[in-house]
Amino acid sequence: MNWSRTRRDFLCAASLGGVVGVTGCLRLTSDTNAATQDSGTDTSTQTDTSTQTDTSENTTESAPNPTSSNISLSKLWDIDWERPHFAHISDHLYLFRDEIRQVDLQSGETQWITTLDDEARNPLAHTEEALIIGTATSLYSIDQGTGGINWRSEVSSGRFEPVHYSDAGVLLCGLYDSVLRRVNPDTGEILWEISNGIEGRIAAAVTYDSWVYFGTSSNIYRCDVTDGSEFEQVANIPAYDMVVRDSTLYQSAFAGFVVYDLPDLERRKFIDRISPITSDTEIHLRDGIAYISTELAIVAIDLDAEEVLWRSKTESEATTGLSFADGRLWVGIEESVQAISATEGTRLFTRDRNNSTSSLLAVDNTLLLSGTSSTDGYQIVSDS
């Protein structure tokens, strides 16, 4: 199952009726200076002479790069496994779907395999020593070194959604039937749960100070991190993803990108003209910049200036998350993989794969791609 597309379709369907009203409300507030609008630089209007299409899957091809000469991809290895997700944690590479594998980054050799009871949900969380991963019926803690199962927590109905783990040791997970749980990361014990009053499917959760903030396909809520008390709705807008930087919460929604002051979640700014944002996109923070995907563009937002830096149009919707390597932003667009300048938004490289790209991860000078036929590791070669 293409989980990213399923997640997007569900959230869009669940929130479609409220989006128009919410968008209208946000625009009205913008007129009163409570929120302002930014459009940024559209890099697609620039003449793109830097892109060369690589149509060969098994040969090294290069494309002119206006900032660093040439980029090429050279295949290192391949695995006969369709559409796994990727995670790189503590210098180890993990591939996961209906099982989870630790794989050597350079050789593709499998170090260990642990079978799961169902298809795993992305993203994968982790503590210092364990991987935390959810499936349709279970939440697992898996030893990073051996692949052994530390504990497994099951549910009788619903299914586990993406999990969140904070530096303070707070492990949160959502259930498909609108339940938020805090779980002991060492034992799997349920410390508390909220099962009443939540509207919509839980899509994201973050912690700040003594609060948990979590977003659904309808609203944003908060509660006390210790015991789940003081539960309340704090915003009436669908939340696709949320991240915290210092005392600010950033949220992506279908209508745009929203900036809030914490802890009271007072909206400081609303950045539109970048919608529609896809519901399965993650907000990627790097060097004070937030990068997100919309339906036909990749957008960079300066978080200090709170304005759009650039907007790079794509031929169609991104089919993977975004990943960074050596100042470049890598993304899968249907049957191709592309590299974009992280500072300017100009396209530097395109490679056609003749294989849909469902997951992508860049680690240093290695690029990992998965799709409908295989999972491949490439060395990124750049002539400076």
mmCIF file of N, CA, C and O in Angstrom, residues 91-156:
data_model
loop_
_atom_site.group_PDB
_atom_site.id
_atom_site.type_symbol
_atom_site.label_atom_id
_atom_site.label_comp_id
_atom_site.label_asym_id
_atom_site.label_seq_id
_atom_site.Cartn_x
_atom_site.Cartn_y
_atom_site.Cartn_z
ATOM 1 N N ASP A 91 24.526 6.526 12.719
ATOM 2 C CA ASP A 91 25.450 5.984 11.711
ATOM 3 C C ASP A 91 25.015 4.626 11.160
ATOM 4 O O ASP A 91 25.828 3.905 10.571
ATOM 5 N N HIS A 92 23.759 4.261 11.349
ATOM 6 C CA HIS A 92 23.260 3.009 10.792
ATOM 7 C C HIS A 92 22.075 3.302 9.871
ATOM 8 O O HIS A 92 21.267 4.186 10.135
ATOM 9 N N LEU A 93 21.973 2.511 8.799
ATOM 10 C CA LEU A 93 20.877 2.642 7.850
ATOM 11 C C LEU A 93 19.840 1.563 8.119
ATOM 12 O O LEU A 93 20.175 0.390 8.296
ATOM 13 N N TYR A 94 18.557 1.979 8.147
ATOM 14 C CA TYR A 94 17.457 1.047 8.360
ATOM 15 C C TYR A 94 16.469 1.154 7.217
ATOM 16 O O TYR A 94 16.120 2.257 6.781
ATOM 17 N N LEU A 95 16.022 0.005 6.723
ATOM 18 C CA LEU A 95 14.959 -0.086 5.730
ATOM 19 C C LEU A 95 13.786 -0.797 6.389
ATOM 20 O O LEU A 95 13.982 -1.815 7.079
ATOM 21 N N PHE A 96 12.586 -0.273 6.221
ATOM 22 C CA PHE A 96 11.460 -0.899 6.895
ATOM 23 C C PHE A 96 10.185 -0.774 6.079
ATOM 24 O O PHE A 96 9.927 0.214 5.404
ATOM 25 N N ARG A 97 9.412 -1.849 6.161
ATOM 26 C CA ARG A 97 8.064 -1.914 5.602
ATOM 27 C C ARG A 97 7.304 -3.009 6.355
ATOM 28 O O ARG A 97 6.830 -2.779 7.436
ATOM 29 N N ASP A 98 7.225 -4.257 5.815
ATOM 30 C CA ASP A 98 6.636 -5.347 6.585
ATOM 31 C C ASP A 98 7.677 -6.054 7.443
ATOM 32 O O ASP A 98 7.365 -6.974 8.197
ATOM 33 N N GLU A 99 8.901 -5.615 7.335
ATOM 34 C CA GLU A 99 10.000 -6.027 8.195
ATOM 35 C C GLU A 99 10.960 -4.843 8.298
ATOM 36 O O GLU A 99 10.840 -3.861 7.562
ATOM 37 N N ILE A 100 11.891 -4.916 9.219
ATOM 38 C CA ILE A 100 12.883 -3.861 9.349
ATOM 39 C C ILE A 100 14.264 -4.489 9.259
ATOM 40 O O ILE A 100 14.515 -5.554 9.840
ATOM 41 N N ARG A 101 15.140 -3.866 8.474
ATOM 42 C CA ARG A 101 16.486 -4.380 8.268
ATOM 43 C C ARG A 101 17.512 -3.290 8.588
ATOM 44 O O ARG A 101 17.308 -2.126 8.245
ATOM 45 N N GLN A 102 18.602 -3.695 9.216
ATOM 46 C CA GLN A 102 19.770 -2.824 9.294
ATOM 47 C C GLN A 102 20.674 -3.206 8.129
ATOM 48 O O GLN A 102 21.011 -4.375 7.938
ATOM 49 N N VAL A 103 21.038 -2.193 7.310
ATOM 50 C CA VAL A 103 21.767 -2.437 6.062
ATOM 51 C C VAL A 103 23.021 -1.579 6.043
ATOM 52 O O VAL A 103 23.004 -0.408 6.453
ATOM 53 N N ASP A 104 24.117 -2.144 5.562
ATOM 54 C CA ASP A 104 25.352 -1.380 5.409
ATOM 55 C C ASP A 104 25.176 -0.339 4.308
ATOM 56 O O ASP A 104 24.749 -0.669 3.198
ATOM 57 N N LEU A 105 25.491 0.901 4.612
ATOM 58 C CA LEU A 105 25.235 2.000 3.687
ATOM 59 C C LEU A 105 26.015 1.861 2.385
ATOM 60 O O LEU A 105 25.497 2.164 1.303
ATOM 61 N N GLN A 106 27.242 1.397 2.444
ATOM 62 C CA GLN A 106 28.094 1.366 1.265
ATOM 63 C C GLN A 106 27.955 0.080 0.452
ATOM 64 O O GLN A 106 28.080 0.107 -0.773
ATOM 65 N N SER A 107 27.675 -1.032 1.101
ATOM 66 C CA SER A 107 27.623 -2.310 0.379
ATOM 67 C C SER A 107 26.211 -2.822 0.152
ATOM 68 O O SER A 107 25.995 -3.670 -0.717
ATOM 69 N N GLY A 108 25.239 -2.332 0.938
ATOM 70 C CA GLY A 108 23.879 -2.853 0.846
ATOM 71 C C GLY A 108 23.696 -4.176 1.551
ATOM 72 O O GLY A 108 22.619 -4.781 1.504
ATOM 73 N N GLU A 109 24.732 -4.656 2.242
ATOM 74 C CA GLU A 109 24.660 -5.942 2.930
ATOM 75 C C GLU A 109 23.764 -5.832 4.163
ATOM 76 O O GLU A 109 23.875 -4.892 4.955
ATOM 77 N N THR A 110 22.872 -6.799 4.334
ATOM 78 C CA THR A 110 21.961 -6.812 5.472
ATOM 79 C C THR A 110 22.675 -7.305 6.725
ATOM 80 O O THR A 110 23.316 -8.357 6.713
ATOM 81 N N GLN A 111 22.554 -6.542 7.813
ATOM 82 C CA GLN A 111 23.179 -6.900 9.086
ATOM 83 C C GLN A 111 22.228 -7.731 9.954
ATOM 84 O O GLN A 111 22.655 -8.679 10.606
ATOM 85 N N TRP A 112 20.957 -7.361 9.974
ATOM 86 C CA TRP A 112 19.935 -8.143 10.663
ATOM 87 C C TRP A 112 18.554 -7.804 10.104
ATOM 88 O O TRP A 112 18.364 -6.760 9.495
ATOM 89 N N ILE A 113 17.596 -8.724 10.313
ATOM 90 C CA ILE A 113 16.219 -8.550 9.857
ATOM 91 C C ILE A 113 15.277 -8.911 11.001
ATOM 92 O O ILE A 113 15.465 -9.940 11.664
ATOM 93 N N THR A 114 14.263 -8.069 11.217
ATOM 94 C CA THR A 114 13.209 -8.379 12.182
ATOM 95 C C THR A 114 11.868 -8.276 11.475
ATOM 96 O O THR A 114 11.555 -7.244 10.871
ATOM 97 N N THR A 115 11.075 -9.349 11.531
ATOM 98 C CA THR A 115 9.778 -9.377 10.872
ATOM 99 C C THR A 115 8.730 -8.695 11.743
ATOM 100 O O THR A 115 8.674 -8.912 12.960
ATOM 101 N N LEU A 116 7.889 -7.870 11.115
ATOM 102 C CA LEU A 116 6.811 -7.182 11.814
ATOM 103 C C LEU A 116 5.478 -7.842 11.490
ATOM 104 O O LEU A 116 5.377 -8.601 10.526
ATOM 105 N N ASP A 117 4.446 -7.522 12.280
ATOM 106 C CA ASP A 117 3.155 -8.181 12.075
ATOM 107 C C ASP A 117 2.341 -7.570 10.948
ATOM 108 O O ASP A 117 1.338 -8.138 10.514
ATOM 109 N N ASP A 118 2.764 -6.403 10.459
ATOM 110 C CA ASP A 118 2.024 -5.728 9.396
ATOM 111 C C ASP A 118 2.948 -4.656 8.824
ATOM 112 O O ASP A 118 4.086 -4.491 9.246
ATOM 113 N N GLU A 119 2.421 -3.903 7.860
ATOM 114 C CA GLU A 119 3.223 -2.856 7.241
ATOM 115 C C GLU A 119 3.502 -1.735 8.228
ATOM 116 O O GLU A 119 2.603 -1.246 8.913
ATOM 117 N N ALA A 120 4.746 -1.317 8.304
ATOM 118 C CA ALA A 120 5.167 -0.282 9.242
ATOM 119 C C ALA A 120 4.745 1.096 8.762
ATOM 120 O O ALA A 120 4.618 1.341 7.562
ATOM 121 N N ARG A 121 4.527 1.983 9.719
ATOM 122 C CA ARG A 121 4.182 3.367 9.427
ATOM 123 C C ARG A 121 5.436 4.217 9.462
ATOM 124 O O ARG A 121 6.356 3.980 10.235
ATOM 125 N N ASN A 122 5.452 5.220 8.623
ATOM 126 C CA ASN A 122 6.554 6.160 8.581
ATOM 127 C C ASN A 122 6.064 7.469 9.211
ATOM 128 O O ASN A 122 4.931 7.869 8.955
ATOM 129 N N PRO A 123 6.837 8.150 10.063
ATOM 130 C CA PRO A 123 8.261 7.942 10.313
ATOM 131 C C PRO A 123 8.550 6.968 11.455
ATOM 132 O O PRO A 123 7.659 6.575 12.196
ATOM 133 N N LEU A 124 9.826 6.643 11.568
ATOM 134 C CA LEU A 124 10.336 5.802 12.631
ATOM 135 C C LEU A 124 10.966 6.706 13.689
ATOM 136 O O LEU A 124 11.719 7.619 13.364
ATOM 137 N N ALA A 125 10.640 6.469 14.955
ATOM 138 C CA ALA A 125 11.241 7.244 16.043
ATOM 139 C C ALA A 125 12.340 6.401 16.692
ATOM 140 O O ALA A 125 12.457 5.198 16.431
ATOM 141 N N HIS A 126 13.130 7.029 17.557
ATOM 142 C CA HIS A 126 14.188 6.255 18.196
ATOM 143 C C HIS A 126 14.630 6.899 19.505
ATOM 144 O O HIS A 126 14.557 8.118 19.677
ATOM 145 N N THR A 127 15.074 6.060 20.427
ATOM 146 C CA THR A 127 15.769 6.489 21.628
ATOM 147 C C THR A 127 17.257 6.295 21.362
ATOM 148 O O THR A 127 17.658 6.035 20.223
ATOM 149 N N GLU A 128 18.093 6.375 22.389
ATOM 150 C CA GLU A 128 19.526 6.197 22.176
ATOM 151 C C GLU A 128 19.858 4.780 21.725
ATOM 152 O O GLU A 128 20.801 4.562 20.963
ATOM 153 N N GLU A 129 19.087 3.804 22.177
ATOM 154 C CA GLU A 129 19.430 2.411 21.900
ATOM 155 C C GLU A 129 18.354 1.640 21.146
ATOM 156 O O GLU A 129 18.606 0.513 20.713
ATOM 157 N N ALA A 130 17.173 2.224 20.994
ATOM 158 C CA ALA A 130 16.069 1.455 20.417
ATOM 159 C C ALA A 130 15.395 2.216 19.288
ATOM 160 O O ALA A 130 15.403 3.449 19.242
ATOM 161 N N LEU A 131 14.799 1.462 18.377
ATOM 162 C CA LEU A 131 13.944 1.996 17.324
ATOM 163 C C LEU A 131 12.499 1.822 17.765
ATOM 164 O O LEU A 131 12.129 0.775 18.288
ATOM 165 N N ILE A 132 11.673 2.836 17.573
ATOM 166 C CA ILE A 132 10.248 2.765 17.909
ATOM 167 C C ILE A 132 9.474 2.855 16.611
ATOM 168 O O ILE A 132 9.592 3.812 15.864
ATOM 169 N N ILE A 133 8.668 1.826 16.337
ATOM 170 C CA ILE A 133 7.986 1.762 15.054
ATOM 171 C C ILE A 133 6.581 1.181 15.250
ATOM 172 O O ILE A 133 6.382 0.266 16.051
ATOM 173 N N GLY A 134 5.600 1.751 14.539
ATOM 174 C CA GLY A 134 4.227 1.305 14.665
ATOM 175 C C GLY A 134 3.738 0.623 13.400
ATOM 176 O O GLY A 134 4.159 0.946 12.286
ATOM 177 N N THR A 135 2.838 -0.346 13.591
ATOM 178 C CA THR A 135 2.169 -1.031 12.479
ATOM 179 C C THR A 135 0.660 -0.867 12.672
ATOM 180 O O THR A 135 0.205 -0.089 13.492
ATOM 181 N N ALA A 136 -0.111 -1.650 11.933
ATOM 182 C CA ALA A 136 -1.566 -1.550 12.028
ATOM 183 C C ALA A 136 -2.087 -1.941 13.401
ATOM 184 O O ALA A 136 -3.107 -1.428 13.853
ATOM 185 N N THR A 137 -1.400 -2.840 14.083
ATOM 186 C CA THR A 137 -1.915 -3.332 15.362
ATOM 187 C C THR A 137 -0.924 -3.272 16.511
ATOM 188 O O THR A 137 -1.288 -3.573 17.639
ATOM 189 N N SER A 138 0.322 -2.901 16.253
ATOM 190 C CA SER A 138 1.341 -2.988 17.295
ATOM 191 C C SER A 138 2.296 -1.806 17.268
ATOM 192 O O SER A 138 2.497 -1.170 16.232
ATOM 193 N N LEU A 139 2.859 -1.537 18.432
ATOM 194 C CA LEU A 139 3.954 -0.586 18.566
ATOM 195 C C LEU A 139 5.151 -1.364 19.089
ATOM 196 O O LEU A 139 5.057 -2.066 20.094
ATOM 197 N N TYR A 140 6.292 -1.263 18.388
ATOM 198 C CA TYR A 140 7.468 -2.047 18.721
ATOM 199 C C TYR A 140 8.596 -1.161 19.232
ATOM 200 O O TYR A 140 8.785 -0.027 18.761
ATOM 201 N N SER A 141 9.385 -1.717 20.149
ATOM 202 C CA SER A 141 10.706 -1.202 20.486
ATOM 203 C C SER A 141 11.712 -2.265 20.072
ATOM 204 O O SER A 141 11.648 -3.415 20.521
ATOM 205 N N ILE A 142 12.639 -1.890 19.186
ATOM 206 C CA ILE A 142 13.584 -2.841 18.611
ATOM 207 C C ILE A 142 15.005 -2.379 18.902
ATOM 208 O O ILE A 142 15.353 -1.216 18.679
ATOM 209 N N ASP A 143 15.827 -3.267 19.389
ATOM 210 C CA ASP A 143 17.219 -2.954 19.707
ATOM 211 C C ASP A 143 17.974 -2.573 18.441
ATOM 212 O O ASP A 143 17.959 -3.322 17.456
ATOM 213 N N GLN A 144 18.626 -1.417 18.449
ATOM 214 C CA GLN A 144 19.330 -0.957 17.248
ATOM 215 C C GLN A 144 20.498 -1.875 16.878
ATOM 216 O O GLN A 144 20.806 -2.046 15.696
ATOM 217 N N GLY A 145 21.152 -2.443 17.868
ATOM 218 C CA GLY A 145 22.343 -3.236 17.584
ATOM 219 C C GLY A 145 22.055 -4.628 17.076
ATOM 220 O O GLY A 145 22.758 -5.130 16.186
ATOM 221 N N THR A 146 20.999 -5.268 17.613
ATOM 222 C CA THR A 146 20.763 -6.676 17.312
ATOM 223 C C THR A 146 19.489 -6.941 16.521
ATOM 224 O O THR A 146 19.342 -8.026 15.942
ATOM 225 N N GLY A 147 18.531 -6.007 16.549
ATOM 226 C CA GLY A 147 17.248 -6.242 15.925
ATOM 227 C C GLY A 147 16.272 -6.997 16.810
ATOM 228 O O GLY A 147 15.149 -7.305 16.390
ATOM 229 N N GLY A 148 16.688 -7.296 18.046
ATOM 230 C CA GLY A 148 15.805 -7.990 18.970
ATOM 231 C C GLY A 148 14.665 -7.089 19.434
ATOM 232 O O GLY A 148 14.812 -5.873 19.552
ATOM 233 N N ILE A 149 13.502 -7.685 19.687
ATOM 234 C CA ILE A 149 12.334 -6.930 20.127
ATOM 235 C C ILE A 149 12.388 -6.742 21.642
ATOM 236 O O ILE A 149 12.361 -7.712 22.405
ATOM 237 N N ASN A 150 12.473 -5.475 22.075
ATOM 238 C CA ASN A 150 12.498 -5.174 23.504
ATOM 239 C C ASN A 150 11.104 -5.313 24.115
ATOM 240 O O ASN A 150 10.942 -5.892 25.185
ATOM 241 N N TRP A 151 10.111 -4.764 23.433
ATOM 242 C CA TRP A 151 8.718 -4.906 23.859
ATOM 243 C C TRP A 151 7.806 -4.634 22.673
ATOM 244 O O TRP A 151 8.220 -4.057 21.673
ATOM 245 N N ARG A 152 6.569 -5.086 22.831
ATOM 246 C CA ARG A 152 5.563 -4.902 21.790
ATOM 247 C C ARG A 152 4.234 -4.585 22.468
ATOM 248 O O ARG A 152 3.793 -5.326 23.351
ATOM 249 N N SER A 153 3.612 -3.484 22.070
ATOM 250 C CA SER A 153 2.329 -3.074 22.616
ATOM 251 C C SER A 153 1.274 -3.219 21.530
ATOM 252 O O SER A 153 1.450 -2.738 20.413
ATOM 253 N N GLU A 154 0.173 -3.897 21.840
ATOM 254 C CA GLU A 154 -0.855 -4.170 20.844
ATOM 255 C C GLU A 154 -2.134 -3.380 21.120
ATOM 256 O O GLU A 154 -2.402 -2.974 22.245
ATOM 257 N N VAL A 155 -2.922 -3.165 20.065
ATOM 258 C CA VAL A 155 -4.239 -2.563 20.213
ATOM 259 C C VAL A 155 -5.265 -3.491 19.577
ATOM 260 O O VAL A 155 -4.974 -4.201 18.615
ATOM 261 N N SER A 156 -6.497 -3.479 20.139
ATOM 262 C CA SER A 156 -7.531 -4.365 19.631
ATOM 263 C C SER A 156 -8.258 -3.785 18.431
ATOM 264 O O SER A 156 -8.858 -4.503 17.641
#
